[in-house]
PDB file of C-alpha atoms in Angstrom:
ATOM      1  CA  MET A 500     -42.058-144.926  82.351  1.00  0.00           C
ATOM      2  CA  VAL A 501     -42.868-144.561  86.786  1.00  0.00           C
ATOM      3  CA  ARG A 502     -40.910-147.872  88.094  1.00  0.00           C
ATOM      4  CA  THR A 503     -42.759-149.055  90.910  1.00  0.00           C
ATOM      5  CA  LEU A 504     -39.898-150.603  93.496  1.00  0.00           C
ATOM      6  CA  ILE A 505     -40.871-153.048  96.584  1.00  0.00           C
ATOM      7  CA  LEU A 506     -39.435-154.010  99.051  1.00  0.00           C
ATOM      8  CA  MET A 507     -40.791-156.022 101.237  1.00  0.00           C
ATOM      9  CA  ARG A 508     -39.258-157.676 104.655  1.00  0.00           C
ATOM     10  CA  HIS A 509     -39.437-161.558 105.033  1.00  0.00           C
ATOM     11  CA  GLY A 510     -42.835-162.439 107.195  1.00  0.00           C
ATOM     12  CA  LYS A 511     -42.580-163.463 111.240  1.00  0.00           C
ATOM     13  CA  SER A 512     -39.964-166.496 111.235  1.00  0.00           C
ATOM     14  CA  SER A 513     -40.269-169.323 114.394  1.00  0.00           C
ATOM     15  CA  TYR A 514     -36.817-170.110 115.891  1.00  0.00           C
ATOM     16  CA  PRO A 515     -36.725-173.941 116.213  1.00  0.00           C
ATOM     17  CA  ASP A 516     -34.071-175.610 117.854  1.00  0.00           C
ATOM     18  CA  GLY A 517     -31.238-176.879 115.403  1.00  0.00           C
ATOM     19  CA  ILE A 518     -31.987-174.931 112.310  1.00  0.00           C
ATOM     20  CA  SER A 519     -29.228-172.690 110.867  1.00  0.00           C
ATOM     21  CA  ASP A 520     -30.319-168.670 110.679  1.00  0.00           C
ATOM     22  CA  HIS A 521     -30.944-169.346 107.083  1.00  0.00           C
ATOM     23  CA  GLU A 522     -33.480-172.542 106.926  1.00  0.00           C
ATOM     24  CA  ARG A 523     -35.116-171.296 109.953  1.00  0.00           C
ATOM     25  CA  PRO A 524     -39.429-170.916 108.399  1.00  0.00           C
ATOM     26  CA  LEU A 525     -41.797-169.115 108.592  1.00  0.00           C
ATOM     27  CA  ALA A 526     -44.537-168.633 112.093  1.00  0.00           C
ATOM     28  CA  PRO A 527     -48.142-168.879 111.721  1.00  0.00           C
ATOM     29  CA  ARG A 528     -48.316-165.390 111.967  1.00  0.00           C
ATOM     30  CA  GLY A 529     -45.752-164.962 109.231  1.00  0.00           C
ATOM     31  CA  GLN A 530     -48.188-166.472 106.845  1.00  0.00           C
ATOM     32  CA  ARG A 531     -51.497-165.086 107.893  1.00  0.00           C
ATOM     33  CA  GLU A 532     -49.582-161.766 107.167  1.00  0.00           C
ATOM     34  CA  ALA A 533     -47.431-162.414 104.096  1.00  0.00           C
ATOM     35  CA  GLY A 534     -50.720-164.047 102.790  1.00  0.00           C
ATOM     36  CA  LEU A 535     -51.776-160.023 104.204  1.00  0.00           C
ATOM     37  CA  ALA A 536     -48.774-158.854 102.104  1.00  0.00           C
ATOM     38  CA  GLY A 537     -50.460-160.151  99.439  1.00  0.00           C
ATOM     39  CA  GLN A 538     -54.042-159.474  99.616  1.00  0.00           C
ATOM     40  CA  TRP A 539     -52.759-155.835  99.719  1.00  0.00           C
ATOM     41  CA  LEU A 540     -50.302-155.847  97.093  1.00  0.00           C
ATOM     42  CA  ARG A 541     -52.690-157.495  94.039  1.00  0.00           C
ATOM     43  CA  GLU A 542     -55.305-154.591  95.985  1.00  0.00           C
ATOM     44  CA  THR A 543     -53.490-151.423  95.240  1.00  0.00           C
ATOM     45  CA  LEU A 544     -50.060-151.203  93.436  1.00  0.00           C
ATOM     46  CA  PRO A 545     -50.046-152.861  89.774  1.00  0.00           C
ATOM     47  CA  PRO A 546     -49.153-156.234  88.483  1.00  0.00           C
ATOM     48  CA  ILE A 547     -45.905-157.319  89.707  1.00  0.00           C
ATOM     49  CA  ASP A 548     -43.722-158.247  87.024  1.00  0.00           C
ATOM     50  CA  ALA A 549     -40.892-159.829  88.535  1.00  0.00           C
ATOM     51  CA  VAL A 550     -39.266-161.336  91.843  1.00  0.00           C
ATOM     52  CA  ARG A 551     -35.622-161.282  92.772  1.00  0.00           C
ATOM     53  CA  CYS A 552     -35.982-163.176  96.715  1.00  0.00           C
ATOM     54  CA  SER A 553     -33.328-164.549  98.642  1.00  0.00           C
ATOM     55  CA  THR A 554     -32.769-167.963  99.060  1.00  0.00           C
ATOM     56  CA  ALA A 555     -33.231-168.468 102.983  1.00  0.00           C
ATOM     57  CA  THR A 556     -36.479-170.545 103.947  1.00  0.00           C
ATOM     58  CA  ARG A 557     -38.745-168.495 104.656  1.00  0.00           C
ATOM     59  CA  THR A 558     -38.984-165.589 102.377  1.00  0.00           C
ATOM     60  CA  ARG A 559     -39.380-168.567  99.395  1.00  0.00           C
ATOM     61  CA  GLU A 560     -42.463-169.132 102.019  1.00  0.00           C
ATOM     62  CA  THR A 561     -43.261-165.499 102.290  1.00  0.00           C
ATOM     63  CA  LEU A 562     -43.689-165.332  98.427  1.00  0.00           C
ATOM     64  CA  ALA A 563     -45.111-167.966  98.187  1.00  0.00           C
ATOM     65  CA  ALA A 564     -47.755-167.421 101.262  1.00  0.00           C
ATOM     66  CA  THR A 565     -47.709-163.707  99.399  1.00  0.00           C
ATOM     67  CA  GLY A 566     -49.401-165.666  96.412  1.00  0.00           C
ATOM     68  CA  VAL A 567     -47.838-163.368  94.377  1.00  0.00           C
ATOM     69  CA  THR A 568     -46.539-165.309  90.688  1.00  0.00           C
ATOM     70  CA  ALA A 569     -44.218-163.561  88.558  1.00  0.00           C
ATOM     71  CA  PRO A 570     -41.202-164.808  87.821  1.00  0.00           C
ATOM     72  CA  VAL A 571     -39.312-165.545  90.880  1.00  0.00           C
ATOM     73  CA  VAL A 572     -35.225-165.721  90.595  1.00  0.00           C
ATOM     74  CA  TYR A 573     -33.884-166.857  93.853  1.00  0.00           C
ATOM     75  CA  GLU A 574     -30.704-164.720  95.060  1.00  0.00           C
ATOM     76  CA  ALA A 575     -28.257-166.387  97.402  1.00  0.00           C
ATOM     77  CA  GLY A 576     -26.723-162.131  97.602  1.00  0.00           C
ATOM     78  CA  ILE A 577     -30.448-161.102  99.717  1.00  0.00           C
ATOM     79  CA  TYR A 578     -29.212-162.582 102.295  1.00  0.00           C
ATOM     80  CA  GLU A 579     -27.186-160.514 104.952  1.00  0.00           C
ATOM     81  CA  ALA A 580     -26.821-158.103 101.727  1.00  0.00           C
ATOM     82  CA  SER A 581     -26.007-154.187 102.313  1.00  0.00           C
ATOM     83  CA  PRO A 582     -27.700-151.496 100.894  1.00  0.00           C
ATOM     84  CA  ARG A 583     -24.759-150.986  98.295  1.00  0.00           C
ATOM     85  CA  THR A 584     -25.445-154.055  97.284  1.00  0.00           C
ATOM     86  CA  LEU A 585     -28.961-154.799  96.689  1.00  0.00           C
ATOM     87  CA  ILE A 586     -29.168-151.565  94.177  1.00  0.00           C
ATOM     88  CA  GLU A 587     -26.779-152.856  92.013  1.00  0.00           C
ATOM     89  CA  LEU A 588     -29.280-155.813  92.038  1.00  0.00           C
ATOM     90  CA  VAL A 589     -32.105-154.099  90.898  1.00  0.00           C
ATOM     91  CA  GLN A 590     -29.577-151.564  88.709  1.00  0.00           C
ATOM     92  CA  LEU A 591     -29.516-155.125  86.739  1.00  0.00           C
ATOM     93  CA  SER A 592     -33.501-155.087  85.859  1.00  0.00           C
ATOM     94  CA  ASP A 593     -34.300-156.190  82.391  1.00  0.00           C
ATOM     95  CA  ASP A 594     -36.223-152.789  81.149  1.00  0.00           C
ATOM     96  CA  ASP A 595     -39.579-154.502  80.304  1.00  0.00           C
ATOM     97  CA  VAL A 596     -39.860-155.647  83.601  1.00  0.00           C
ATOM     98  CA  THR A 597     -41.604-152.150  85.887  1.00  0.00           C
ATOM     99  CA  THR A 598     -42.575-153.370  88.398  1.00  0.00           C
ATOM    100  CA  LEU A 599     -40.049-154.937  90.712  1.00  0.00           C
ATOM    101  CA  LEU A 600     -40.863-157.270  93.787  1.00  0.00           C
ATOM    102  CA  VAL A 601     -37.396-158.033  96.019  1.00  0.00           C
ATOM    103  CA  ILE A 602     -38.028-159.805  98.912  1.00  0.00           C
ATOM    104  CA  GLY A 603     -35.423-160.011 101.970  1.00  0.00           C
ATOM    105  CA  HIS A 604     -34.317-159.865 104.795  1.00  0.00           C
ATOM    106  CA  ALA A 605     -33.284-156.595 107.940  1.00  0.00           C
ATOM    107  CA  PRO A 606     -31.445-154.797 108.014  1.00  0.00           C
ATOM    108  CA  GLY A 607     -31.141-154.971 104.136  1.00  0.00           C
ATOM    109  CA  MET A 608     -34.913-153.678 103.616  1.00  0.00           C
ATOM    110  CA  PRO A 609     -34.873-151.601 105.634  1.00  0.00           C
ATOM    111  CA  TRP A 610     -31.624-149.128 104.851  1.00  0.00           C
ATOM    112  CA  THR A 611     -31.982-149.494 100.801  1.00  0.00           C
ATOM    113  CA  ALA A 612     -35.441-147.879 100.961  1.00  0.00           C
ATOM    114  CA  TRP A 613     -34.951-144.800 103.299  1.00  0.00           C
ATOM    115  CA  GLU A 614     -30.730-145.013 100.375  1.00  0.00           C
ATOM    116  CA  LEU A 615     -32.342-145.025  97.754  1.00  0.00           C
ATOM    117  CA  ALA A 616     -35.929-142.301  98.830  1.00  0.00           C
ATOM    118  CA  SER A 617     -35.127-138.943  98.320  1.00  0.00           C
ATOM    119  CA  ASN A 618     -38.319-137.741 100.406  1.00  0.00           C
ATOM    120  CA  ARG A 619     -36.959-138.482 103.900  1.00  0.00           C
ATOM    121  CA  ASP A 620     -39.081-135.942 105.068  1.00  0.00           C
ATOM    122  CA  SER A 621     -42.265-137.478 103.531  1.00  0.00           C
ATOM    123  CA  ASP A 622     -44.387-139.772 105.881  1.00  0.00           C
ATOM    124  CA  PRO A 623     -44.405-142.995 104.534  1.00  0.00           C
ATOM    125  CA  ALA A 624     -40.311-142.037 105.409  1.00  0.00           C
ATOM    126  CA  ILE A 625     -41.100-140.827 108.851  1.00  0.00           C
ATOM    127  CA  GLU A 626     -43.249-144.425 108.820  1.00  0.00           C
ATOM    128  CA  LEU A 627     -40.117-146.809 108.125  1.00  0.00           C
ATOM    129  CA  SER A 628     -38.053-144.536 110.194  1.00  0.00           C
ATOM    130  CA  ARG A 629     -39.631-145.636 112.992  1.00  0.00           C
ATOM    131  CA  LYS A 630     -39.606-149.467 112.855  1.00  0.00           C
ATOM    132  CA  PHE A 631     -39.690-151.641 109.516  1.00  0.00           C
ATOM    133  CA  PRO A 632     -41.956-155.026 111.058  1.00  0.00           C
ATOM    134  CA  THR A 633     -42.089-158.414 109.366  1.00  0.00           C
ATOM    135  CA  SER A 634     -43.887-158.607 106.284  1.00  0.00           C
ATOM    136  CA  ALA A 635     -42.810-155.152 105.707  1.00  0.00           C
ATOM    137  CA  LEU A 636     -43.497-153.494 102.703  1.00  0.00           C
ATOM    138  CA  ALA A 637     -41.871-150.219 101.487  1.00  0.00           C
ATOM    139  CA  VAL A 638     -42.588-149.081  98.399  1.00  0.00           C
ATOM    140  CA  LEU A 639     -40.631-145.928  96.426  1.00  0.00           C
ATOM    141  CA  GLU A 640     -41.438-145.205  92.152  1.00  0.00           C
ATOM    142  CA  PHE A 641     -38.468-144.085  89.578  1.00  0.00           C
ATOM    143  CA  ASP A 642     -38.377-141.986  86.209  1.00  0.00           C
ATOM    144  CA  ARG A 643     -35.728-143.454  85.329  1.00  0.00           C
ATOM    145  CA  PRO A 644     -34.051-146.631  84.672  1.00  0.00           C
ATOM    146  CA  TRP A 645     -33.238-149.593  86.392  1.00  0.00           C
ATOM    147  CA  ALA A 646     -29.677-149.376  85.393  1.00  0.00           C
ATOM    148  CA  GLN A 647     -29.901-145.401  87.032  1.00  0.00           C
ATOM    149  CA  VAL A 648     -31.271-146.646  89.982  1.00  0.00           C
ATOM    150  CA  ASP A 649     -29.456-145.099  92.704  1.00  0.00           C
ATOM    151  CA  GLU A 650     -29.459-143.564  96.509  1.00  0.00           C
ATOM    152  CA  GLY A 651     -31.409-140.632  96.197  1.00  0.00           C
ATOM    153  CA  THR A 652     -33.713-141.998  93.141  1.00  0.00           C
ATOM    154  CA  GLY A 653     -36.716-142.735  94.580  1.00  0.00           C
ATOM    155  CA  ASP A 654     -39.942-141.297  95.943  1.00  0.00           C
ATOM    156  CA  LEU A 655     -40.927-143.512  98.922  1.00  0.00           C
ATOM    157  CA  VAL A 656     -44.319-143.374  97.951  1.00  0.00           C
ATOM    158  CA  ARG A 657     -46.214-145.905 100.046  1.00  0.00           C
ATOM    159  CA  PHE A 658     -44.952-147.851 103.312  1.00  0.00           C
ATOM    160  CA  HIS A 659     -48.243-150.631 104.660  1.00  0.00           C
ATOM    161  CA  ILE A 660     -47.493-152.932 107.571  1.00  0.00           C
ATOM    162  CA  PRO A 661     -49.867-156.322 106.940  1.00  0.00           C
ATOM    163  CA  ARG A 662     -51.688-156.590 110.663  1.00  0.00           C
TER     164      ARG A 662
END
């Protein structure tokens, strides 16, 4: 069974005065691009079975703007997470989940995509290595259960920047 992991960076955020980094909301551009990301997800990929989302305001607003309605678990540990932490989170996914969306931050999302990819010389990987802007999506496929997902075990099959 093929398992699909989608790593998404939150939409463009705003920087209001007096607001902590964790509480920053999306900017209008972030709302628009997250909506475009959701449209692309629905038109391009299999239905999403589960979502893991950072507790930061901008990631929660990104998820809402995508229109993804799969069951969601908000994980405080995604905020400022290392690739190892994010990989361990993916490894804990239920076996009945075939498509998982994780919404987080840079540098965690791009670094994790890079670490998981076995095909770092592919076109999607080369594009990802150049820039992983807000609302970008890295799509990896695995031929193993989530518990066996680890560095270099996935194929980066798509990298999309919704604009």
